[in-house]
Short mmCIF file of C-alpha atoms in Angstrom, two decimals:
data_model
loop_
_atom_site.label_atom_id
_atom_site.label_comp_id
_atom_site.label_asym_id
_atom_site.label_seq_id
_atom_site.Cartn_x
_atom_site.Cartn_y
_atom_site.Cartn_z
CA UNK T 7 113.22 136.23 139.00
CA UNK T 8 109.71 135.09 137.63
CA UNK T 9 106.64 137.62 138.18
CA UNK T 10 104.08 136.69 140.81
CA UNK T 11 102.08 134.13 140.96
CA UNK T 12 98.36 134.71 140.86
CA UNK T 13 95.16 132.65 140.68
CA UNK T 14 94.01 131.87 137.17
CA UNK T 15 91.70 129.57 134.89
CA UNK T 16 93.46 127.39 132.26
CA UNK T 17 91.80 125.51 129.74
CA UNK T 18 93.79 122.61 128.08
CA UNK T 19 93.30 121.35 124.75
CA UNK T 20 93.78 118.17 122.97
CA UNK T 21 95.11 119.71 120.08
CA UNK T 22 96.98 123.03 118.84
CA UNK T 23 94.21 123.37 116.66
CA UNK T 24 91.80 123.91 119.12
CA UNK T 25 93.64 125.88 121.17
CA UNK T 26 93.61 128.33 117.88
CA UNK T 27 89.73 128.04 117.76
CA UNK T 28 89.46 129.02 121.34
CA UNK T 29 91.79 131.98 120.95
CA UNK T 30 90.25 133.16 117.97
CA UNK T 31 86.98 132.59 119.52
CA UNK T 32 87.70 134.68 123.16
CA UNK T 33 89.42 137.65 120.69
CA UNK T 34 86.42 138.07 119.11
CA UNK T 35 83.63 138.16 122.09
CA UNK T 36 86.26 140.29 123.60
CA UNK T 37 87.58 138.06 126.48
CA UNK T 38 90.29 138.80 128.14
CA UNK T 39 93.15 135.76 128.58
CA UNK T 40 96.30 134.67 126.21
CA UNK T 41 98.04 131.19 125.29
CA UNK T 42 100.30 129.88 127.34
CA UNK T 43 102.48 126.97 127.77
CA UNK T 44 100.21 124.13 129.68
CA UNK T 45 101.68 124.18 133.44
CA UNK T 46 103.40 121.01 134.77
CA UNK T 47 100.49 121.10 137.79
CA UNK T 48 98.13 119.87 135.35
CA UNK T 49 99.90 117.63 132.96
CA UNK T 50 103.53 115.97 132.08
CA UNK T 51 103.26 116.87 128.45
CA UNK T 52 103.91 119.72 126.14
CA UNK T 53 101.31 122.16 124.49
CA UNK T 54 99.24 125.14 124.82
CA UNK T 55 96.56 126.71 127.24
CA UNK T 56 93.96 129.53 127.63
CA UNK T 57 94.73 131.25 130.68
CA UNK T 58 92.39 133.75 131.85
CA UNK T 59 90.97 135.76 134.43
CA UNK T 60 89.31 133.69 137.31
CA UNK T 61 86.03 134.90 137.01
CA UNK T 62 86.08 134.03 133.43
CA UNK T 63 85.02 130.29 133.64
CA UNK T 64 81.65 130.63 132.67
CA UNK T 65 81.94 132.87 130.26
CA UNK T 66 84.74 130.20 128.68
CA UNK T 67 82.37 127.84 128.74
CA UNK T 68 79.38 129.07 127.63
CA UNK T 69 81.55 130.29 124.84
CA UNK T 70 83.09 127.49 123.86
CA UNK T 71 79.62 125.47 123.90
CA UNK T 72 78.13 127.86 121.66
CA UNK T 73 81.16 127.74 119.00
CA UNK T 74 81.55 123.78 119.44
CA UNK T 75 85.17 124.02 120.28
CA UNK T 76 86.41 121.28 121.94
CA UNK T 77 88.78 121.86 125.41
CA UNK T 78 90.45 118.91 127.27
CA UNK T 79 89.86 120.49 131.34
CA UNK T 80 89.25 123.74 133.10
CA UNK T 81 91.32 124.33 135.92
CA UNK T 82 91.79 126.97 138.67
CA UNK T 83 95.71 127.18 139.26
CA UNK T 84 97.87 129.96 140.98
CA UNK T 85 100.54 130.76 138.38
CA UNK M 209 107.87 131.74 78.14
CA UNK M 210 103.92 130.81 78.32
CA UNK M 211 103.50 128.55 80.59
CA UNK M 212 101.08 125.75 79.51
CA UNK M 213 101.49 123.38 82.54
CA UNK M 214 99.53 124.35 85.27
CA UNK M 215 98.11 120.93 85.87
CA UNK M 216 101.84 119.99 87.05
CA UNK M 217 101.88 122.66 88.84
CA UNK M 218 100.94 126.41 89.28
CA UNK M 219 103.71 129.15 87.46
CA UNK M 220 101.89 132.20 87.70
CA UNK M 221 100.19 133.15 91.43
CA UNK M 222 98.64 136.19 93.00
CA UNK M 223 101.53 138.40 94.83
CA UNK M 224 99.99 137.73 97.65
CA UNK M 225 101.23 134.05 97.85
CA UNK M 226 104.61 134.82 97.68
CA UNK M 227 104.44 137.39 100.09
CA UNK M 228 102.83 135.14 102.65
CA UNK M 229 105.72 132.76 102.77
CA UNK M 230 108.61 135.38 102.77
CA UNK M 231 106.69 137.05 105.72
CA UNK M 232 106.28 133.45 106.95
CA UNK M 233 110.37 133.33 106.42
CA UNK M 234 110.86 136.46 108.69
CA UNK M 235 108.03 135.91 111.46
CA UNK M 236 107.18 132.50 111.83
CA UNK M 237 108.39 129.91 114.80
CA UNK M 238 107.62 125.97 115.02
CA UNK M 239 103.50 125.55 114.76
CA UNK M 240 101.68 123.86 117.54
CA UNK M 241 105.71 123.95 119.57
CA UNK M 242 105.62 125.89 122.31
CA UNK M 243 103.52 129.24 123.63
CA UNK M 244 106.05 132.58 122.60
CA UNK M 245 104.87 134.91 119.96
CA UNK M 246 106.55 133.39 116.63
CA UNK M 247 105.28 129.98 117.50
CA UNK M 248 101.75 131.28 117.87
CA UNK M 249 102.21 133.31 114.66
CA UNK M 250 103.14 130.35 112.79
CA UNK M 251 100.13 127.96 114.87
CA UNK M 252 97.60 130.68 113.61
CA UNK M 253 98.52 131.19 110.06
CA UNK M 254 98.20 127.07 109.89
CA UNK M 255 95.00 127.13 111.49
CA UNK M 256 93.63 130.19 109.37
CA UNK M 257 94.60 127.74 106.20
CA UNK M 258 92.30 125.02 107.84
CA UNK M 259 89.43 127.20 108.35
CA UNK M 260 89.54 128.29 104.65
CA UNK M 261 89.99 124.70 103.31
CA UNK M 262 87.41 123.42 105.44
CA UNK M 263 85.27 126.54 104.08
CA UNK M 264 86.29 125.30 100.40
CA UNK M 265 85.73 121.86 100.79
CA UNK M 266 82.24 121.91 102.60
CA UNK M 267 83.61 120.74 105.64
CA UNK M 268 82.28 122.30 109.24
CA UNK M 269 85.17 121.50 111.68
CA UNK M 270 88.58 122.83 110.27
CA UNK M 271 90.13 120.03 113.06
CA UNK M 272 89.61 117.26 110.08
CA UNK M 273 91.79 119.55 107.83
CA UNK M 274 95.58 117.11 107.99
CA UNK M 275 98.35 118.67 106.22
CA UNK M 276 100.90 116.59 104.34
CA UNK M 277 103.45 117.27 102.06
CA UNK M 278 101.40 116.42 98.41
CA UNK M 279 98.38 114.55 97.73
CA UNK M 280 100.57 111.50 97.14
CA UNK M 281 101.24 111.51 100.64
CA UNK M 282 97.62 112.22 101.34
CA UNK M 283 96.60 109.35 99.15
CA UNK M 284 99.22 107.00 100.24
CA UNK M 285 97.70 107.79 104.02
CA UNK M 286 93.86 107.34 103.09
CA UNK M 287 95.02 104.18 101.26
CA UNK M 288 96.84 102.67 103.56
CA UNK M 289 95.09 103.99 106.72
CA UNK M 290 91.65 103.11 105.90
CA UNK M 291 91.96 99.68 103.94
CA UNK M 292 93.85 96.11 104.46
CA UNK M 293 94.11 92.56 103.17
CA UNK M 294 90.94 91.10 102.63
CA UNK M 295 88.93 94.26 101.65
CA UNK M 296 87.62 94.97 98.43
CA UNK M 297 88.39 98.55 96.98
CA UNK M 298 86.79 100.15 93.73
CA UNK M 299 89.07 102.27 91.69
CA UNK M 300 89.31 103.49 87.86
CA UNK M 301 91.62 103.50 84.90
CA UNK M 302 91.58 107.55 85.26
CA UNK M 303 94.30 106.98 88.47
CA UNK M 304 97.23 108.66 88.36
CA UNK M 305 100.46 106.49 90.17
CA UNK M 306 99.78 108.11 93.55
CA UNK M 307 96.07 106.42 93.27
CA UNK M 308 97.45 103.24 91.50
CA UNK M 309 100.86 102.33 93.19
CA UNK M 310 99.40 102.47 96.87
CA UNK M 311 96.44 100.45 95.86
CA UNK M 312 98.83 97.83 93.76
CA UNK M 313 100.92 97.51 96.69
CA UNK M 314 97.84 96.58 99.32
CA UNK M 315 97.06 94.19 96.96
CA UNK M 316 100.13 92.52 96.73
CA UNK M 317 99.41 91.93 100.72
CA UNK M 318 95.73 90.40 100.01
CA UNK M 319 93.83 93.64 98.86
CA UNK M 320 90.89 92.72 96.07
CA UNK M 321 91.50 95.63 93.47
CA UNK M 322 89.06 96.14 91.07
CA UNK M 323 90.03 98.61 88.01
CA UNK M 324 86.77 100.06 86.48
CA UNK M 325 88.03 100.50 82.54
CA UNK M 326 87.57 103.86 80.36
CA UNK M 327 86.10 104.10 76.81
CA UNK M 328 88.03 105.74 74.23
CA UNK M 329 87.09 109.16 74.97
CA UNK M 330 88.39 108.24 78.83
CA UNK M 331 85.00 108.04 80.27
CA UNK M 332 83.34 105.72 83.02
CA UNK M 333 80.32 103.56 82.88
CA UNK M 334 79.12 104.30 85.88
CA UNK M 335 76.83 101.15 85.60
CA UNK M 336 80.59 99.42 86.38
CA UNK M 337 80.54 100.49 89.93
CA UNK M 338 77.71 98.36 91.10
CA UNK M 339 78.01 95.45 88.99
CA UNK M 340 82.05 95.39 91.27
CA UNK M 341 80.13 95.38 94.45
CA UNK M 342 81.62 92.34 96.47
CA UNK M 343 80.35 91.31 99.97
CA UNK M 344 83.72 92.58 101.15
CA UNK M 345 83.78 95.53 99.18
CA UNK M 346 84.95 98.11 101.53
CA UNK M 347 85.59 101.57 99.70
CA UNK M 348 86.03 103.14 96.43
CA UNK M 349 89.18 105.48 95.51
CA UNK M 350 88.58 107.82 92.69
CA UNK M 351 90.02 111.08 91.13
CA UNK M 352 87.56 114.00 90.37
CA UNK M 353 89.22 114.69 87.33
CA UNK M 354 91.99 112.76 84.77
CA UNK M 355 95.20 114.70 84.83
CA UNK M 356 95.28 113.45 80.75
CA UNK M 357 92.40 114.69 78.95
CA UNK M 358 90.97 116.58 82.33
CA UNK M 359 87.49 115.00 81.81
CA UNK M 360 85.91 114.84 85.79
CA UNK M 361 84.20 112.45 87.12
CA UNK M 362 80.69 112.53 88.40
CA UNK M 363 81.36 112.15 92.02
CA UNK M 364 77.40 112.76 93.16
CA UNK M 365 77.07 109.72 91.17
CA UNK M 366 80.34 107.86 92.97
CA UNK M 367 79.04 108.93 96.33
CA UNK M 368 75.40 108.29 96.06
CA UNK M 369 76.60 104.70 95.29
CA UNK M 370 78.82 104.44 97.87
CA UNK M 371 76.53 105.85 100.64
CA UNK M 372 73.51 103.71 99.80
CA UNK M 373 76.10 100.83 100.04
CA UNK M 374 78.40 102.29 103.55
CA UNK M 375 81.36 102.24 101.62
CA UNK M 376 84.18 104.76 102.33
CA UNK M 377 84.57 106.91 99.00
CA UNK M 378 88.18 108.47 99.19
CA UNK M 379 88.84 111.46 96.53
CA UNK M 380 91.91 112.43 94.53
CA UNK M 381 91.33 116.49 93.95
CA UNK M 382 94.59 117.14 92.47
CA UNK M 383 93.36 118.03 89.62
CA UNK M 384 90.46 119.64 90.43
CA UNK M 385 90.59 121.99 93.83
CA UNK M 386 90.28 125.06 93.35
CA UNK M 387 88.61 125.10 89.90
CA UNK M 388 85.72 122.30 90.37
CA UNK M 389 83.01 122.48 92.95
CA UNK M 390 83.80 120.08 96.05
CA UNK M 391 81.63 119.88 99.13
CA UNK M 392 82.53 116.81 101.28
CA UNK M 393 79.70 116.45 103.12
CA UNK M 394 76.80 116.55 100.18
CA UNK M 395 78.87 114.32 98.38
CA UNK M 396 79.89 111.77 101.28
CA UNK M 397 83.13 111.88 100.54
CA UNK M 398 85.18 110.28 103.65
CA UNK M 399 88.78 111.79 102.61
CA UNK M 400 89.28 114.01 100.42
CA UNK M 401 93.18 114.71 99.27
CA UNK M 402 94.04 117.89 97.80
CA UNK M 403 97.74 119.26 96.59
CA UNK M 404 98.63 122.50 97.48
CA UNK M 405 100.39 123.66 94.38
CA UNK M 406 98.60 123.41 91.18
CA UNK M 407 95.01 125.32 91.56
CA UNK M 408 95.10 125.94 94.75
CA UNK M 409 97.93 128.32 93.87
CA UNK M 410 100.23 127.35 97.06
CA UNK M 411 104.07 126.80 96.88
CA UNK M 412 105.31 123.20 96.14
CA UNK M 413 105.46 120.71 99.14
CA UNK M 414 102.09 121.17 100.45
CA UNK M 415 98.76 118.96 100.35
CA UNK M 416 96.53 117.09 103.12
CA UNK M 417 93.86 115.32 103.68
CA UNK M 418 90.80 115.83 104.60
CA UNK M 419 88.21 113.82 106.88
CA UNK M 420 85.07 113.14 107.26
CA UNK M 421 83.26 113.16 110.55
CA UNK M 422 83.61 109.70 112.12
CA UNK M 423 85.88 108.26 109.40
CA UNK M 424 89.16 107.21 111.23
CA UNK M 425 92.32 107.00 108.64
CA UNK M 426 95.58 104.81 110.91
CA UNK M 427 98.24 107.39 110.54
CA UNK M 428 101.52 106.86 108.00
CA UNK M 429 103.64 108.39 110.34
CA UNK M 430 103.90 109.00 113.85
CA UNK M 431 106.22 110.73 116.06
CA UNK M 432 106.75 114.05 117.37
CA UNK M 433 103.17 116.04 117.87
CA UNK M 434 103.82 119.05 120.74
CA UNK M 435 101.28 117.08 123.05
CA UNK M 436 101.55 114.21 125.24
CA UNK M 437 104.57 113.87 124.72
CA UNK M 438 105.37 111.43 127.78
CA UNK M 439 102.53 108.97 125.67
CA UNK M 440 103.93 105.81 124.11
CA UNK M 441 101.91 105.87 121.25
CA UNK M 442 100.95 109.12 118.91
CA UNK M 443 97.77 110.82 119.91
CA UNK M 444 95.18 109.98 118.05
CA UNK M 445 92.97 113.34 117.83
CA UNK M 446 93.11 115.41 114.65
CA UNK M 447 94.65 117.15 112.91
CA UNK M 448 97.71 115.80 114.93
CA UNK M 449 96.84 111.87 114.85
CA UNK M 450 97.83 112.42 111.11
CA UNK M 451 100.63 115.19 111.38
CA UNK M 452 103.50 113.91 113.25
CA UNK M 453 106.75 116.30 112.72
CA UNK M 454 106.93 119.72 112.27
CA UNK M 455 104.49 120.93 109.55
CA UNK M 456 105.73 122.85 106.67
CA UNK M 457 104.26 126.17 107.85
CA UNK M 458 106.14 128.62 105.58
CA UNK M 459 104.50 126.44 103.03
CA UNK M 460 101.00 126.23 104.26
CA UNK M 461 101.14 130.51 104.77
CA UNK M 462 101.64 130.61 101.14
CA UNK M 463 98.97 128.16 100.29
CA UNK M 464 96.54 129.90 103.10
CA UNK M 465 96.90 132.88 100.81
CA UNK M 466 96.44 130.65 97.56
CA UNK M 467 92.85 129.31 99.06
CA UNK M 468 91.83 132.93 99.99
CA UNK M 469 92.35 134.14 96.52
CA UNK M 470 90.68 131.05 95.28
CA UNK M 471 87.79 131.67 97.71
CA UNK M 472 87.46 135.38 97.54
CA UNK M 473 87.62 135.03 93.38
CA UNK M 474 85.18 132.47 93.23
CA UNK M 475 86.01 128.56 91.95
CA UNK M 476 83.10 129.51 89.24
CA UNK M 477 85.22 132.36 87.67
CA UNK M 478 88.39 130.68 87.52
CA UNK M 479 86.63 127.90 85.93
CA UNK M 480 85.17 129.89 83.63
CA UNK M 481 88.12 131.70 82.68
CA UNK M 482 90.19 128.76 82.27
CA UNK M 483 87.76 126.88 80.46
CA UNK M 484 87.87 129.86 78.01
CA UNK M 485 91.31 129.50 77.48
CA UNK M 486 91.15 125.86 76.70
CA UNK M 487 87.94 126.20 74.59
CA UNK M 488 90.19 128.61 72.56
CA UNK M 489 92.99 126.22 72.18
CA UNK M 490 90.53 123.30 71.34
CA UNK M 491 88.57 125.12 68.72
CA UNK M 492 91.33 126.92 67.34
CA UNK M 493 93.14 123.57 66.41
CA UNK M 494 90.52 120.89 66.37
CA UNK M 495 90.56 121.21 62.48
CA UNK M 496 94.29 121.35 61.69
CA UNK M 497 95.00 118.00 60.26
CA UNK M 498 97.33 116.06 61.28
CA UNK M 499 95.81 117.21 65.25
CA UNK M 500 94.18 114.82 67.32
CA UNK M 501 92.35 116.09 70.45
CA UNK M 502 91.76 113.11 73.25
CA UNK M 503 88.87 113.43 76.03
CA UNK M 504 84.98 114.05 76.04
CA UNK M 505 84.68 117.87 74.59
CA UNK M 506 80.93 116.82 74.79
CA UNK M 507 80.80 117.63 78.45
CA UNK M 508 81.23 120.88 79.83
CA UNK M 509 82.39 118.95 83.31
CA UNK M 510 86.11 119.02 82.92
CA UNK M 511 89.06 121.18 83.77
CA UNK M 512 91.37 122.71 81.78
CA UNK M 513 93.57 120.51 79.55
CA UNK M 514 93.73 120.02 76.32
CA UNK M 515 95.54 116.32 75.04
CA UNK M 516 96.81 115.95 71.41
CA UNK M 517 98.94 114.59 69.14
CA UNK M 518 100.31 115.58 66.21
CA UNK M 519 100.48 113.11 63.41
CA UNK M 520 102.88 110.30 64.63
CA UNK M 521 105.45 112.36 66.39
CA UNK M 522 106.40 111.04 69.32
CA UNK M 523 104.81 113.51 72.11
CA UNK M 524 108.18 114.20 73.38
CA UNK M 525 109.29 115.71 70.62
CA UNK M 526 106.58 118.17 69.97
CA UNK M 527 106.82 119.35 73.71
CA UNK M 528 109.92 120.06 72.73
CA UNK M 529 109.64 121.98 69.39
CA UNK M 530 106.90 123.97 71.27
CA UNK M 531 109.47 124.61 73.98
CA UNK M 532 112.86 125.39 72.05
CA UNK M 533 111.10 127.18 68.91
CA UNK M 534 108.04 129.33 70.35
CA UNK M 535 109.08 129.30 74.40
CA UNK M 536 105.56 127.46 75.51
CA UNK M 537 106.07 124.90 78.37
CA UNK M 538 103.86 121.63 78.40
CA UNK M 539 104.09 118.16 79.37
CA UNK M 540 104.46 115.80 76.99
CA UNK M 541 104.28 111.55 78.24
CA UNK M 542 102.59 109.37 80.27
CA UNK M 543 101.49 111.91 82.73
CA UNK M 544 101.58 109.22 85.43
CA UNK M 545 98.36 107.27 84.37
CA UNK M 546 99.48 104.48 82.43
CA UNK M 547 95.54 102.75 81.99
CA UNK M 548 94.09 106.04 80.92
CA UNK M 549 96.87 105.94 78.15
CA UNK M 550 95.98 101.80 77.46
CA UNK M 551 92.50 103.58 77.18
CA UNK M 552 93.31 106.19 74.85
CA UNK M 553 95.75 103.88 73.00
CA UNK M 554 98.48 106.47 73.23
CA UNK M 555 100.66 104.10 75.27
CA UNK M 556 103.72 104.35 72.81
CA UNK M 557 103.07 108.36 71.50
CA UNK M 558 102.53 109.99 74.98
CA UNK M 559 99.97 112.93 74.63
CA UNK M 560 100.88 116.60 74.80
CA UNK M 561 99.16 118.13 77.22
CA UNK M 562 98.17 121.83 77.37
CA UNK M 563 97.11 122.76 81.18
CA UNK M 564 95.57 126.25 81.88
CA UNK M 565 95.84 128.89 84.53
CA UNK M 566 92.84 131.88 85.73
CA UNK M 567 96.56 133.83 84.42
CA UNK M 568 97.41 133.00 81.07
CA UNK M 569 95.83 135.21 78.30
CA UNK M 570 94.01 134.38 75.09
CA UNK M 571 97.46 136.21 73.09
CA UNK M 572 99.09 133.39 74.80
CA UNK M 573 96.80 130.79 73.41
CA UNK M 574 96.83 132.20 69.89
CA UNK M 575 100.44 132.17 69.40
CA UNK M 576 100.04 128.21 70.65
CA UNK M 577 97.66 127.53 67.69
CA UNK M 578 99.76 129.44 65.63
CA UNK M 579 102.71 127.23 66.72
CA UNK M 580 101.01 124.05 66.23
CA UNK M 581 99.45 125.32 62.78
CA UNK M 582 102.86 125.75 61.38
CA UNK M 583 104.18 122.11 63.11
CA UNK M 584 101.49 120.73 61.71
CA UNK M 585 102.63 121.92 58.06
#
């Protein structure tokens, strides 16, 4: 049986590479989320995604415009 | 054995490369396939290698950083993906094959080739470049250094000319990365190709390309890419628009921990080491008679090889002497650049060529002029 669901933010990426640079980048202002496989809610195709905390949006974003990393979409999903 | 071919490719690395890949061996799943652990360990240590090319090469997003297998493949993607029948390109008589043969075979489907010729000593007129300018002149290929007499080219000079004329300038660093100073961006170079085993101290079977902000290269090969997979055509978004297939990670861990050595040492002081080494060699047989030394020892902008011949011998033969009677490995030939050999009118001989590591030792290059002292009796 799979663990709960529970409400999260998932960032999707164009690339693997920035997936990397946004990993890196949470790990080292300390924010809390891991790489997962991108859910089928949000697209057909294969790859990786930040999931996170849901109150972590902001802080994803203001991080990721401050370190020019690219991200594809940030969604709120229950997974 | 002393190893005297490093501009084929590296024989002597720090530890730490070959520990990379055998951890690599143990840890590492498919890069950029997938979300478990040993996928991400292997998608991290490839994106780690980016970030420290990108750092070596002066370029600021480590996305533009495409691995390939060698800088042939590298060149034969630049080539091919930037230019097409009815463009002019601008290339030199320094090429090696992987510059040469891509170039030849565009122009065989309506490419205008132009083939800027070297003196004696192997050197450009850089004059040459403008007087090839064409209305339809649309880049200029060029290696940094000649893989024969290791003479570099002035590629501030190359890429001034192409930016004050918006021509794509597309670099062949084989010879050169990790031992010459490269910065992409001050030296608007649009793609940059690199090898991963010969100074950048990486196992065999890597290389890449690297791009320039807003400089689009059409992709060699396309297929699978871990995203989008449900898309008809191959995403177009780098690194992957040029990556298609699994990348040779185990590979690229070694190199990543080639580049950090390289980075952490300092391009200057391997340079300056090696340089040593082939100063030694150079002075130490300059005078034997019989010796003939090929390049421009006038400038100090070279890497370090060292071309001879010795008398008429065919170079073949004295590679081998030097292997089977003393136990020091060069390469003796055509070295894959048959106009810098109509240039240096060694077309029949060959040249011997002596390439140099930061990890031979001056012991090893005395018992070389020793060798070639008692050859040349």
């Amino acid at each position: 049986m799979l663990r709960n669901k529970e409400p999260r933010t998932v960032v999707t990426f164009r690339t693997t590479t920035d997936a990397m640079r946004a990993e890196a980048a949470a790990r080292t202002h300390g924010l809390d989320g891991r790489l997962i496989p991108v859910p089928r809610e949000i697209t057909a195709g294969c790859g990786l995604a930040w999931s996170a905390p849901v109150h972590a949006e902001e802080a994803l974003r203001a991080l990721y415009e401050a370190e020019h990393i690219g991200f594809q979409e940030i969604h709120r999903l229950t997974i | 054995m002393i190893y005297f071919d490093s501009a084929a490719t590296a024989f002597h690395r720090p530890p730490a490369v070959r520990q990379a890949v055998l951890d690599a061996l143990d840890t590492f799943g498919s890069p950029g396939r997938g979300a478990h652990e040993a996928t991400l360990t292997a998608a991290r240590a490839v994106y780690t290698c980016r970030t420290r090319l990108a750092a070596l090469f002066g370029l600021s997003d480590p996305a533009r950083v495409c691995f390939a297998s060698n800088a042939t493949e590298a060149l034969n993607t630049a080539i091919s993906g930037l230019f097409s029948p009815g463009d002019h390109v601008i290339t030199t008589a320094l090429e090696h094959n992987s510059v040469l043969r891509p170039l030849y075979r565009l122009r065989d489907a309506g490419l205008e080739l132009t083939i800027l010729p070297a003196d004696e000593k192997g050197n450009l007129n850089y004059d040459d470049f403008a007087h090839a300018l064409r209305p339809n002149t649309r880049g200029v290929v060029c290696t940094h250094a000649s893989n024969v007499t290791g003479n570099a080219v002035d590629l501030d000079a190359v890429g001034a000319f192409c930016r004050a004329h918006g021509l794509l300038f597309v670099v062949d660093t084989a010879q050169s990365a990790g031992v010459l100073d490269l910065n992409m961006e001050k030296t608007s170079i649009s793609v940059l190709c690199f090898t991963g085993h010969k100074g950048l101290l990486g196992p065999q079977g890597t290389g890449g390309l690297c791009v320039a902000p807003r400089v689009t290269v059409r992709p060699l090969k396309v297929g699978g890419s871990g995203v989008l997979s449900f898309a008809e055509h191959h995403p177009s978004e780098l690194p992957t628009g040029l990556e298609a297939g699994t990348l040779n990670a185990h590979g690229i861990a070694g190199l990543s921990a080639g580049v950090d050595f390289v980075l952490s040492t300092g391009a200057s002081t391997i340079r300056a080491r090696e340089h040593a080494l082939a100063r030694r060699l150079y002075e130490g047989v300059r005078e034997i008679p019989q010796i003939k030394v090929y390049g421009d020892w006038d400038s100090p902008y070279r890497t370090a090889v060292v071309a001879l011949n010795l008398g008429d011998y065919d170079a073949g033969a004295v590679a081998d002497a030097l292997a089977q009677d003393y136990g020091i490995c060069t390469r003796a030939g055509a070295h894959c650049a048959p106009l810098m050999h109509r240039a240096l009118g060694t077309e029949e001989q060959g040249v011997v060529r002596f390439s140099f590591s930061y990890f031979n030792t001056e012991d090893e290059v005395d018992q070389a002029v020793c060798a070639l002292r008692t050859l040349a009796e």
